[in-house]
Structures are given as structure tokens and as C-alpha cells.
Short mmCIF file of C-alpha atoms in Angstrom, two decimals:
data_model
loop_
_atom_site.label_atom_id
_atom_site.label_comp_id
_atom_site.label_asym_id
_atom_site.label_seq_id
_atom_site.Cartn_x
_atom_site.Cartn_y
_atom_site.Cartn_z
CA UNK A 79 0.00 0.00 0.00
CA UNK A 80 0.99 3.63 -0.93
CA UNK A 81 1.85 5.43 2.29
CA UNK A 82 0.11 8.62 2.82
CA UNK A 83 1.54 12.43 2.77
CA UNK A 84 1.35 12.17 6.08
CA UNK A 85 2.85 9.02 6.64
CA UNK A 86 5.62 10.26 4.27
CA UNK A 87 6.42 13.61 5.83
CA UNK A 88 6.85 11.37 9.41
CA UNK A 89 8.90 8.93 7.87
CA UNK A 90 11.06 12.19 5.93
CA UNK A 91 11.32 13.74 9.59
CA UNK A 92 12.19 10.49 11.07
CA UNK A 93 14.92 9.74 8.57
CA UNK A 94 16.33 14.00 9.76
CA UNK A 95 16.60 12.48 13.32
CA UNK A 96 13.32 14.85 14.52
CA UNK A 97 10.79 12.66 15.52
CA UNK A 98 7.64 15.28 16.05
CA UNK A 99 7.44 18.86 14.69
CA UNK A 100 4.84 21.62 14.50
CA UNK A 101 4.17 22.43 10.42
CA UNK A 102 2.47 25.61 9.70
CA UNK A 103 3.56 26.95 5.75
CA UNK A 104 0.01 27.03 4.17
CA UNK A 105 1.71 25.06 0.99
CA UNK A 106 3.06 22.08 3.47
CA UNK A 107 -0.82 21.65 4.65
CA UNK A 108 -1.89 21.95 1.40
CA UNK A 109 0.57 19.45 -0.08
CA UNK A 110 -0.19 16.86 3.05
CA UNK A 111 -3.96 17.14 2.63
CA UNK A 112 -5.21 18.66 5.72
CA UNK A 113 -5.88 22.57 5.51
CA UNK A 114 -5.83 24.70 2.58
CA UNK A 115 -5.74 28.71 3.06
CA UNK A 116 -8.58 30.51 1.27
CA UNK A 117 -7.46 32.52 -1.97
CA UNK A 118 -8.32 35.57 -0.24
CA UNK A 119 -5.73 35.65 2.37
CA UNK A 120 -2.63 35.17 -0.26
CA UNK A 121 -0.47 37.14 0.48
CA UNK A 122 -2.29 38.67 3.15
CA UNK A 123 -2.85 38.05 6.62
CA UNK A 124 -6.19 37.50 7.96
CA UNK A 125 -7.47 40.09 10.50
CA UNK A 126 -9.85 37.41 11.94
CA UNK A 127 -6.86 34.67 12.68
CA UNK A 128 -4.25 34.57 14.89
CA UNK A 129 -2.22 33.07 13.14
CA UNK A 130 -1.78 29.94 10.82
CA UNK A 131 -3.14 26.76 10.80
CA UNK A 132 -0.84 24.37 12.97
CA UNK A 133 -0.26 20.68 12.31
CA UNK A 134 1.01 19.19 15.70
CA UNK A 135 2.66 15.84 14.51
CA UNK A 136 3.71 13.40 17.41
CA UNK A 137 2.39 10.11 17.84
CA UNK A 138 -0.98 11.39 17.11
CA UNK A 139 -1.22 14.18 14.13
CA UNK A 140 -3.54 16.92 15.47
CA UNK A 141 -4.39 19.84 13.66
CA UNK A 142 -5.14 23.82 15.48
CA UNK A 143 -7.22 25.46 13.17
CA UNK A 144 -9.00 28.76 13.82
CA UNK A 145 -13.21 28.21 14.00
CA UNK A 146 -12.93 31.03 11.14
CA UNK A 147 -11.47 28.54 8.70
CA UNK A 148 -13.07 25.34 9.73
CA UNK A 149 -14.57 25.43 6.71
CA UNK A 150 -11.09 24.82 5.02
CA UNK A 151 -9.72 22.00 6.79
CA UNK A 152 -9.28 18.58 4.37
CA UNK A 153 -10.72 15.32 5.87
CA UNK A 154 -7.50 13.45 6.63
CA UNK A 155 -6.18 11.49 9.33
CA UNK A 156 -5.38 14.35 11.98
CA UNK A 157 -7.32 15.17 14.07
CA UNK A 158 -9.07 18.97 14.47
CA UNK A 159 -9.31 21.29 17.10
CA UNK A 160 -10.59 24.90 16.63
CA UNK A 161 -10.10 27.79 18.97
CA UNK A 162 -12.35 30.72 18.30
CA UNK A 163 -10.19 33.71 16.41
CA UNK A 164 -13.95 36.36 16.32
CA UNK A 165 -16.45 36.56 17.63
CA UNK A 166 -18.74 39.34 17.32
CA UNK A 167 -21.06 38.89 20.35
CA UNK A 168 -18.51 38.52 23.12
CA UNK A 169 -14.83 40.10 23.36
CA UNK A 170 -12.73 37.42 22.08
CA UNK A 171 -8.79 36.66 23.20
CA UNK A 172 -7.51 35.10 19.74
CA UNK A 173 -3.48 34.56 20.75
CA UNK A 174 -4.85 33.69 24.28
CA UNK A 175 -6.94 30.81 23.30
CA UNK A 176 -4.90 30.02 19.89
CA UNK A 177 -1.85 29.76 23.01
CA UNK A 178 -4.11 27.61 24.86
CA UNK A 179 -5.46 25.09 22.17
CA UNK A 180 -1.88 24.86 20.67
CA UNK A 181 -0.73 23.35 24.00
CA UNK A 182 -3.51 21.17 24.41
CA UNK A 183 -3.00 19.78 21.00
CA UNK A 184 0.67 19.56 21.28
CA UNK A 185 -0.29 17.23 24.62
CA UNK A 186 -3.01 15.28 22.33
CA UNK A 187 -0.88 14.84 19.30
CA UNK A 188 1.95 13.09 21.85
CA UNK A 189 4.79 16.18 20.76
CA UNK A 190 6.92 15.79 23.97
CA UNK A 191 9.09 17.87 25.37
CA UNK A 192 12.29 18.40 23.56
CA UNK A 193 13.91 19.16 19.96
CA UNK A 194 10.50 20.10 17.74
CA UNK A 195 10.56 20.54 14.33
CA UNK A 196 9.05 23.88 12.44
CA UNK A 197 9.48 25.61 9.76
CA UNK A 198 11.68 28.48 10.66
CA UNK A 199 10.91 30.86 7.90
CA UNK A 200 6.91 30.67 8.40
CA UNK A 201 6.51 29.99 11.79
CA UNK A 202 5.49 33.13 13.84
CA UNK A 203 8.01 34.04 16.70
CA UNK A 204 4.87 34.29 19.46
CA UNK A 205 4.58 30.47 18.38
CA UNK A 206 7.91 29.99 18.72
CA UNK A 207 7.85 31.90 22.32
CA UNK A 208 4.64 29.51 23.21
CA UNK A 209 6.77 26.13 21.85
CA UNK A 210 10.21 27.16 24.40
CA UNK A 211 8.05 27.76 27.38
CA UNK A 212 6.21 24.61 26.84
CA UNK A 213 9.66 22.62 27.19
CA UNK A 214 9.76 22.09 23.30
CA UNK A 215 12.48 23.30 21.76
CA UNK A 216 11.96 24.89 17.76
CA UNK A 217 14.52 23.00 15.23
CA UNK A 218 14.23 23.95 11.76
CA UNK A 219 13.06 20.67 9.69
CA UNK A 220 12.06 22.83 6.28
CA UNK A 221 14.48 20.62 4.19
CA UNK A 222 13.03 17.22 5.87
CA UNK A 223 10.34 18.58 5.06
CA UNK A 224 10.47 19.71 1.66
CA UNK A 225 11.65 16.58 0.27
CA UNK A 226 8.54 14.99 0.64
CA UNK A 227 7.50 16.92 -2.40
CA UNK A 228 8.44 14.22 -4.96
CA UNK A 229 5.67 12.13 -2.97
CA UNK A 230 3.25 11.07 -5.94
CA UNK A 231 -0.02 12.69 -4.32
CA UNK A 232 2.17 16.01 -4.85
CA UNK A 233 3.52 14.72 -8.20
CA UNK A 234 -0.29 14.50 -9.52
CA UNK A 235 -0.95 18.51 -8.13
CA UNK A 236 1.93 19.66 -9.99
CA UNK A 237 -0.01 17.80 -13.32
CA UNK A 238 -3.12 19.52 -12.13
CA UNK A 239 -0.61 22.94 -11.73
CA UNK A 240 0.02 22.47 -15.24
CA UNK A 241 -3.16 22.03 -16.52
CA UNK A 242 -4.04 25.77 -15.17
CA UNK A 243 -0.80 26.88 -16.23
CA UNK A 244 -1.68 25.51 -20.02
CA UNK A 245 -5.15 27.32 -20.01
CA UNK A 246 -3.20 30.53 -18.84
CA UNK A 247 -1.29 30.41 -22.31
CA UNK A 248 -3.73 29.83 -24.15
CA UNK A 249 -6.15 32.77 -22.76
CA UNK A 250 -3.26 35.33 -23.64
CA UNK A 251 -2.89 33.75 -27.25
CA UNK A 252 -6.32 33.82 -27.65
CA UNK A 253 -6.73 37.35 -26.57
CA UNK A 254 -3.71 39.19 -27.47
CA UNK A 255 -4.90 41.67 -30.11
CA UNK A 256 -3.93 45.27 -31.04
CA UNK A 257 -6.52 47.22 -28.27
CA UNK A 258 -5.85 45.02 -25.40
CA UNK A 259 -3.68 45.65 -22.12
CA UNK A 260 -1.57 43.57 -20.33
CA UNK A 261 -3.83 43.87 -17.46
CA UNK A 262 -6.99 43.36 -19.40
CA UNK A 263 -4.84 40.00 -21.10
CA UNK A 264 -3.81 38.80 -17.49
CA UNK A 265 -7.48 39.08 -16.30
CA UNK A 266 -8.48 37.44 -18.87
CA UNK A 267 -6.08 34.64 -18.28
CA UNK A 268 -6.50 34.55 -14.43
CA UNK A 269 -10.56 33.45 -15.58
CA UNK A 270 -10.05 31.55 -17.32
CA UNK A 271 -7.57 29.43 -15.00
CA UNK A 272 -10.09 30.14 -12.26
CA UNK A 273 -12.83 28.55 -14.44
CA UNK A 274 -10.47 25.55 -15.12
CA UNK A 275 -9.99 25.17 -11.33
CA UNK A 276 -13.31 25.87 -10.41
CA UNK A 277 -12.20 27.93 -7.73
CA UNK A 278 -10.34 31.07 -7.44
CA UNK A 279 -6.09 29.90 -6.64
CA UNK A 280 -3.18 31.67 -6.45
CA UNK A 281 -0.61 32.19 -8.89
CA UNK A 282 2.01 34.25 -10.06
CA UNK A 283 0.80 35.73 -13.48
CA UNK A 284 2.72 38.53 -15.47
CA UNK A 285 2.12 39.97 -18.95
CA UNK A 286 4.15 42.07 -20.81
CA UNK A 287 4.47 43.52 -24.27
CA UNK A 288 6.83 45.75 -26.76
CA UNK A 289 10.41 45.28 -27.49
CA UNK A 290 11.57 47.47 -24.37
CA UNK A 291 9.43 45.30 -21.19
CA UNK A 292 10.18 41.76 -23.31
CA UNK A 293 13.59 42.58 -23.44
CA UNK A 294 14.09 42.44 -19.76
CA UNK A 295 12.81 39.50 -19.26
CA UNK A 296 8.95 40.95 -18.19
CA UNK A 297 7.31 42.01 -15.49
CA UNK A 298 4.15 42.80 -13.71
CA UNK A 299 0.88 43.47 -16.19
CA UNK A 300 0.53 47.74 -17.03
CA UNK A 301 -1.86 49.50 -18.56
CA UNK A 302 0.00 49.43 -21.79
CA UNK A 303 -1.90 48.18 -24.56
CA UNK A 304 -0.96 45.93 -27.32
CA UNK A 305 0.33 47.37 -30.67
CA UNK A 306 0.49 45.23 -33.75
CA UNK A 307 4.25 43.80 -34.11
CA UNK A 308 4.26 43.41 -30.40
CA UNK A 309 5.96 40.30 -29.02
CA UNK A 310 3.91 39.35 -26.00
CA UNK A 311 5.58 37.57 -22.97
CA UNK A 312 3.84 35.92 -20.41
CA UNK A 313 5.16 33.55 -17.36
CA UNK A 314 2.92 32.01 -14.85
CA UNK A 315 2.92 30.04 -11.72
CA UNK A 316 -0.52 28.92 -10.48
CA UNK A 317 -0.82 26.56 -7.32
CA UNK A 318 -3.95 24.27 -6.47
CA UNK A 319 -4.06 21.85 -3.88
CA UNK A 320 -0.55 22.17 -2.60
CA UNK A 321 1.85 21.71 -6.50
CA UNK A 322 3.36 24.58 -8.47
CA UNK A 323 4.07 24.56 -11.82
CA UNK A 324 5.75 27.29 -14.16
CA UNK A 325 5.68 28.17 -17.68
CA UNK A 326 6.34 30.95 -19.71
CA UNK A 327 5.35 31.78 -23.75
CA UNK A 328 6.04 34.08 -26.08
CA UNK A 329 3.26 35.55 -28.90
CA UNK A 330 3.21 37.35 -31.55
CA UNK A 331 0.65 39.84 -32.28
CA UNK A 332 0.29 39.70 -36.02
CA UNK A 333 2.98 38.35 -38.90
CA UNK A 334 6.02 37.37 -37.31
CA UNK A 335 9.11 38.20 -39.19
CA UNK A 336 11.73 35.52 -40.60
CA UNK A 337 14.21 36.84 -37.69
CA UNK A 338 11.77 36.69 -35.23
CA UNK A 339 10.30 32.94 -36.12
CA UNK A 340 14.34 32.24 -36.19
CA UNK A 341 15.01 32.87 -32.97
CA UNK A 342 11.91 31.96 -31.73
CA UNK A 343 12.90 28.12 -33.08
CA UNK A 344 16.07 28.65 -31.60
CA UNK A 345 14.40 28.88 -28.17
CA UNK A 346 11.90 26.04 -28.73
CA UNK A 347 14.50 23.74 -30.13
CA UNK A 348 17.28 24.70 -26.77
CA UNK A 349 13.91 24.08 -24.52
CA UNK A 350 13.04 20.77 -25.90
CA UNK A 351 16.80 19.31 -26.23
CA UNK A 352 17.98 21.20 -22.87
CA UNK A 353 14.77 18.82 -21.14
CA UNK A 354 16.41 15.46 -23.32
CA UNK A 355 19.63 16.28 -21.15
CA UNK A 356 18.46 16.00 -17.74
CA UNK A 357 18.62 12.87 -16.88
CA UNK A 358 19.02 11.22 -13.77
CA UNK A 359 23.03 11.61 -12.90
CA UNK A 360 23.71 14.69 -14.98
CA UNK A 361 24.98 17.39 -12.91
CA UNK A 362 22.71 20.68 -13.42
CA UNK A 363 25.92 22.94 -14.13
CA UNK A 364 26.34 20.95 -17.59
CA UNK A 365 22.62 21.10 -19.02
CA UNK A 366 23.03 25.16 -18.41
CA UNK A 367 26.40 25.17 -20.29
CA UNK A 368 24.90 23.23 -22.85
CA UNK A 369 21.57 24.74 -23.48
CA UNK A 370 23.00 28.11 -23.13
CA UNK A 371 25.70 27.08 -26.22
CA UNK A 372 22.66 26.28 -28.41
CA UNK A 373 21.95 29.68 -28.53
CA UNK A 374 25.05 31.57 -28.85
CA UNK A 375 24.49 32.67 -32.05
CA UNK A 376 21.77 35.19 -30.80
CA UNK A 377 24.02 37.01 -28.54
CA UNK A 378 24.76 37.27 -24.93
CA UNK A 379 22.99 35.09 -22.69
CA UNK A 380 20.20 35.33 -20.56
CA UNK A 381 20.94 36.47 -17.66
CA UNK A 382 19.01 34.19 -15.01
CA UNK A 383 19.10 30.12 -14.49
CA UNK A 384 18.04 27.94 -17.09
CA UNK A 385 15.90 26.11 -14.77
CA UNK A 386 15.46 25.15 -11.76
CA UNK A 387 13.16 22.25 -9.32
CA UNK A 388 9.50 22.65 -8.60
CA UNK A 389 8.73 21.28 -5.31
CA UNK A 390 7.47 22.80 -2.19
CA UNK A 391 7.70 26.57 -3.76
CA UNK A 392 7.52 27.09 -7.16
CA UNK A 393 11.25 27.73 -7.56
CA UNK A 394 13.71 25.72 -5.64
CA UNK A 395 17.33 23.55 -5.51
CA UNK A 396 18.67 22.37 -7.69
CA UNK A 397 18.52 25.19 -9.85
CA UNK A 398 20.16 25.40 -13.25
CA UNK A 399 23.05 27.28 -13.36
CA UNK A 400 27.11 27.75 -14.19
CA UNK A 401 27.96 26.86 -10.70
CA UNK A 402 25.67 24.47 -9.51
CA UNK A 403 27.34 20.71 -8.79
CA UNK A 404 23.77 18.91 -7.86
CA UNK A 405 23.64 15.88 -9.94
CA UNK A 406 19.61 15.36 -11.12
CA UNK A 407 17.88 12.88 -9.94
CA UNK A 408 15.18 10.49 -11.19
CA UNK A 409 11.86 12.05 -9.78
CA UNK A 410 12.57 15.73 -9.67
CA UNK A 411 10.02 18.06 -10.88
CA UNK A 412 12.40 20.63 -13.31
CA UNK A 413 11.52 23.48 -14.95
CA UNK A 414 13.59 24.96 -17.77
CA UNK A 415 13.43 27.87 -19.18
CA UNK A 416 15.82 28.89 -22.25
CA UNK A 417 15.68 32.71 -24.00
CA UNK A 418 16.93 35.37 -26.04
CA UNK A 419 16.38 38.94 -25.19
CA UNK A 420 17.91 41.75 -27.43
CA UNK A 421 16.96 45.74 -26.47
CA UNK A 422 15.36 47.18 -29.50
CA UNK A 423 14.22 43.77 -30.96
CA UNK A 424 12.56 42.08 -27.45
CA UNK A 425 12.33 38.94 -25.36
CA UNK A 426 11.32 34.77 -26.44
CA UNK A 427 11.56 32.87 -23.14
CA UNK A 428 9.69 29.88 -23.28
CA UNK A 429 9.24 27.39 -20.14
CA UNK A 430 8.47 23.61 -19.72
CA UNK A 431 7.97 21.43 -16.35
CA UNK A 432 8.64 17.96 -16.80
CA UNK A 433 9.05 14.93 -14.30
CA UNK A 434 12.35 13.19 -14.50
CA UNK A 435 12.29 9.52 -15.30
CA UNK A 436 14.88 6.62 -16.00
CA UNK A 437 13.07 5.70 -19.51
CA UNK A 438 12.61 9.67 -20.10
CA UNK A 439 11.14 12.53 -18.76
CA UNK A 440 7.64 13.57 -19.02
CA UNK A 441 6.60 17.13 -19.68
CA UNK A 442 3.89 17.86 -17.74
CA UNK A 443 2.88 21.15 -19.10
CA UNK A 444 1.25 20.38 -22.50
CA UNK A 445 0.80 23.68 -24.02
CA UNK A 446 2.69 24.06 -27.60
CA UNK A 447 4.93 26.95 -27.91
CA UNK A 448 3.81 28.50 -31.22
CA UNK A 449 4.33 32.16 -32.39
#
């Protein structure tokens, strides 16, 4: 039998020498199945919370969720408790009772006294304060962690990533016609991935169009609007149920040139041989020396990685670049991401994720990088 993400995520903190932790980052409760943080409150905090969601993982897994986000919780194996965050009749003490539940649960779940794992960067210092006078002593376990993001429950989120990250391209080839703005294209996009999810999710989404904004690489959607000739550049990230993916397309508003189509085939060809590289054993420094050589021809490089993992953020080790010695491994989620920008002409970066296998990879975003 298939263990379970949380199963796996013991077994991964186990295997780190930290035998109970306290996980709060809303994509490791995503990614494990138990709690998933409404749209609304990326990147935001919620006034009505005290803080995050709390997975208390001894010999019991218990989970401290305020009774404002009940409604979000996952059925799953832990176990709930809910401390009230608001309450509009009577004064409420949110960090008072959120203190109180916490320690209860941590008693519950079986989390001892002693080293406790938690993820450093998200875990809020009063929790931290809370966890030290309890007797339990905050080690950071992120990387234990984080490496139960090749699991293949998280594998099949990243597919369903893609899938919204797919629709995303094709909205902003659909739509991108002199009259339009970036912003106008992006909402456009962000609909239509919302009406693929059927839910409102997070994602990073930016447009950007001319010769002088594709050039650098893009940016954040403006109120510029799209002139005929334009080369439009779009890269997105969405997220749903705890997997990332990442891709990135270029368009062409009207009849490309023979220059442009060339080095837009350049790009397409270093994308598609640059994935046939990584296999499991190459060392990531020698795809990016490789793919980048494909495309000397078009001038200086582009100056960022040519990839990098997708795991439990949407941009992670190993990443792609002249100095990086990690050797790939069968299983990784990669992203690569070739390109030629030129000021005064503009920007082609286009962007693949693909799962690494020992009979060869499969790309997992299936949109097809046309002009």
C-alpha cells in the first residue's frame, strides 16, 4: 500500500533524526492534505486569525485550526481542534486561546518535550515563544520537510498545476490583439484558469508587451496596450491543492518576421533538447552550459538560471546554473526555461515542467509553444 503524505512527511522527519514537529507553511498543509488557506488571504494576513493553521505531529497528528477557517480544513487522518479567532457577540482573546489550544493539542498529538521541528521561515516568533516555554524546543526541519514533495499525491498537483498553467497560455494567445492591455490580457487569463480550477487559486501571473518590457525579461501586467508587431511575454505560476508549476510563452501579435520565427525556433529547439539532457546523474551545471551554447548565435545570454526544481515553492534547488554541482535525480520536478532577449528587438523565453524519469522525462505542461 501507498503510504500517505502524512505518513511520508513522518517517515522524511524520522529519517532528519526529529521525531515530532509543529508544520504551519500554508503550501506544506496543502501538499499533506489537511488545511488549505482561502485565496483571499494570499499574500495577506487575515485580520480574523491569529495566526496559521498548525499541524502538531507526534504520535498522534492533530491539527489547530481557527473556527474562522473550519470550513477549510481537508478530511485526513489528523485530528481537528478549533479555537475561536472572532467573535462578534462577546470580546474574544484570539493569541490567548490560539496559546491555549496549541498546547492542548501539542499534549493530544503526543509532541513531547524536547527538539521540535518547524518551519523556521513561516513559523510566527509568538509560536515559537509559546513552543520554548512549553519545554519544546523549535529545530528547523524545512528541508526534511520539503523533500517529501516528490511524494506522488504532490507529483499529480503539480499535473493539475500544469493544466491551469496551459489554459493561462492559451487565454493570452487567444486574446492578445492590437486594443488590449496587459492587465486586461492577465485578467483574462487569471478566468479563465479560475474557471479551469473551479475555484479562485493563487498564482504568479505577469504579462508584458513591446520590445523594451520583453527585453528584460517581463514584469508585472501595465496599462499598456498591445500594438500590432508586439511580441507578448507571459510567465505564470498557479498553485492548487498544494503543486506549483511554471511556464512561460512568447506571442506574436500579427505576422512574425523571418528573424523573429528564427530565434523563436532557436528557443523552442534549446527548450526541448535542454529537457532530453536531464537525466538522472547529470549534474545541473552541464545542461546550463549546454543549453545556453545552443543559442550563442543570438548574442549574450540570458541572464538568469536555465531552470530550476518545482517542489514545495515554485522555484527551488537544484537550480540550473554555471555553478551548480547537484547531480539530477530520477523524480525531480524541473523546470527549464531557455531565452533570447535583445533591447530594441525584445524577449522569447519559453518554459516547460517535466518529471524526471529513468526511460525519459515527461513534460507535464502540454501547451505548444507556437508564435
Amino acid at each position: 500500500m501507498t503510504a500517505g503524505p502524512l505518513e511520508l512527511v513522518r517517515a522524511a522527519l524520522a529519517a532528519a533524526g526529529q521525531g515530532q514537529a509543529v508544520l504551519c507553511h500554508p503550501e506544506t498543509l496543502a501538499r499533506l492534505g489537511v488545511f488549505e488557506q482561502p485565496f483571499e488571504d494570499w499574500p495577506v494576513s487575515n485580520p480574523f486569525v491569529a495566526g496559521p493553521a498548525l499541524l502538531c505531529l507526534g504520535r498522534e497528528a492533530v491539527l489547530v485550526v481557527a473556527h474562522f477557517h473550519a470550513a477549510n480544513v481537508r478530511p485526513s487522518a489528523a485530528h481537528v481542534v478549533t479555537y475561536r479567532s472572532y467573535d462578534y457577540r462577546t470580546p474574544p482573546d484570539p493569541s490567548g486561546e490560539l496559546r491555549s489550544t496549541l498546547l492542548a493539542a501539542l499534549d493530544q498529538a503526543g509532541v513531547d518535550p524536547g527538539p521540535t521541528g518547524v518551519e523556521a521561515r513561516a513559523l510566527p516568533l509568538e509560536v515559537a515563544e509559546w513552543l520554548r516555554e512549553s519545554g519544546r524546543s523549535p529545530v528547523d526541519c524545512a528541508d526534511a520537510v520539503a523533500d517529501t514533495s516528490a511524494a506522488p499525491s504532490h507529483l499529480e498537483a503539480v499535473r493539475r498545476a500544469s493544466r491551469l498553467a496551459d489554459v493561462v497560455q492559451q487565454a493570452v494567445k487567444d486574446h492578445a490583439a492590437p486594443g488590449a492591455s496587459e492587465a486586461e490580457l492577465a485578467g483574462l487569463a487569471a478566468a479563465a484558469m479560475f474557471r479551469e480550477a473551479g475555484r479562485r487559486v493563487p498564482a504568479i501571473l505577469t504579462v508584458s508587451t513591446g520590445a523594451e518590457a520583453t527585453a528584460t525579461g517581463g514584469g508585472v501586467a501595465t496599462e499598456r496596450v498591445v500594438q500590432p508587431g508586439d511580441l507578448v511575454l507571459t510567465d505564470t505560476s498557479p498553485w492548487i491543492d498544494g503543486g506549483w508549476s511554471d511556464t512561460a510563452n512568447a506571442v506574436f501579435v500579427g505576422e512574425p518576421d523571418l528573424e523573429t520565427r528564427r530565434r523563436f525556433d532557436a528557443v523552442r529547439r534549446a527548450l526541448h533538447d535542454g529537457i532530453a539532457l536531464c537525466r538522472p546523474g547529470v549534474v545541473a551545471k552541464d545542461v546550463d552550459r549546454q543549453v545556453r551554447a545552443m543559442l550563442d548565435e543570438h548574442g549574450p545570454t540570458y541572464a538568469h538560471h536555465t531552470g530550476h526544481r518545482i517542489g514545495a515553492a515554485w522555484s527551488e534547488e537544484p537550480r540550473i546554473t554555471p555553478y551548480s554541482d547537484v547531480v539530477i535525480e530520477e523524480g525531480m520536478v524541473l523546470a527549464l526555461e531557455p531565452a533570447i532577449y535583445l533591447p530594441g528587438w525584445g524577449g522569447i523565453r519559453l518554459e516547460h515542467v517535466f518529471h524526471v524519469g529513468t526511460d525519459g522525462n515527461e513534460i507535464l505542461t502540454q501547451f505548444e509553444h507556437t508564435l
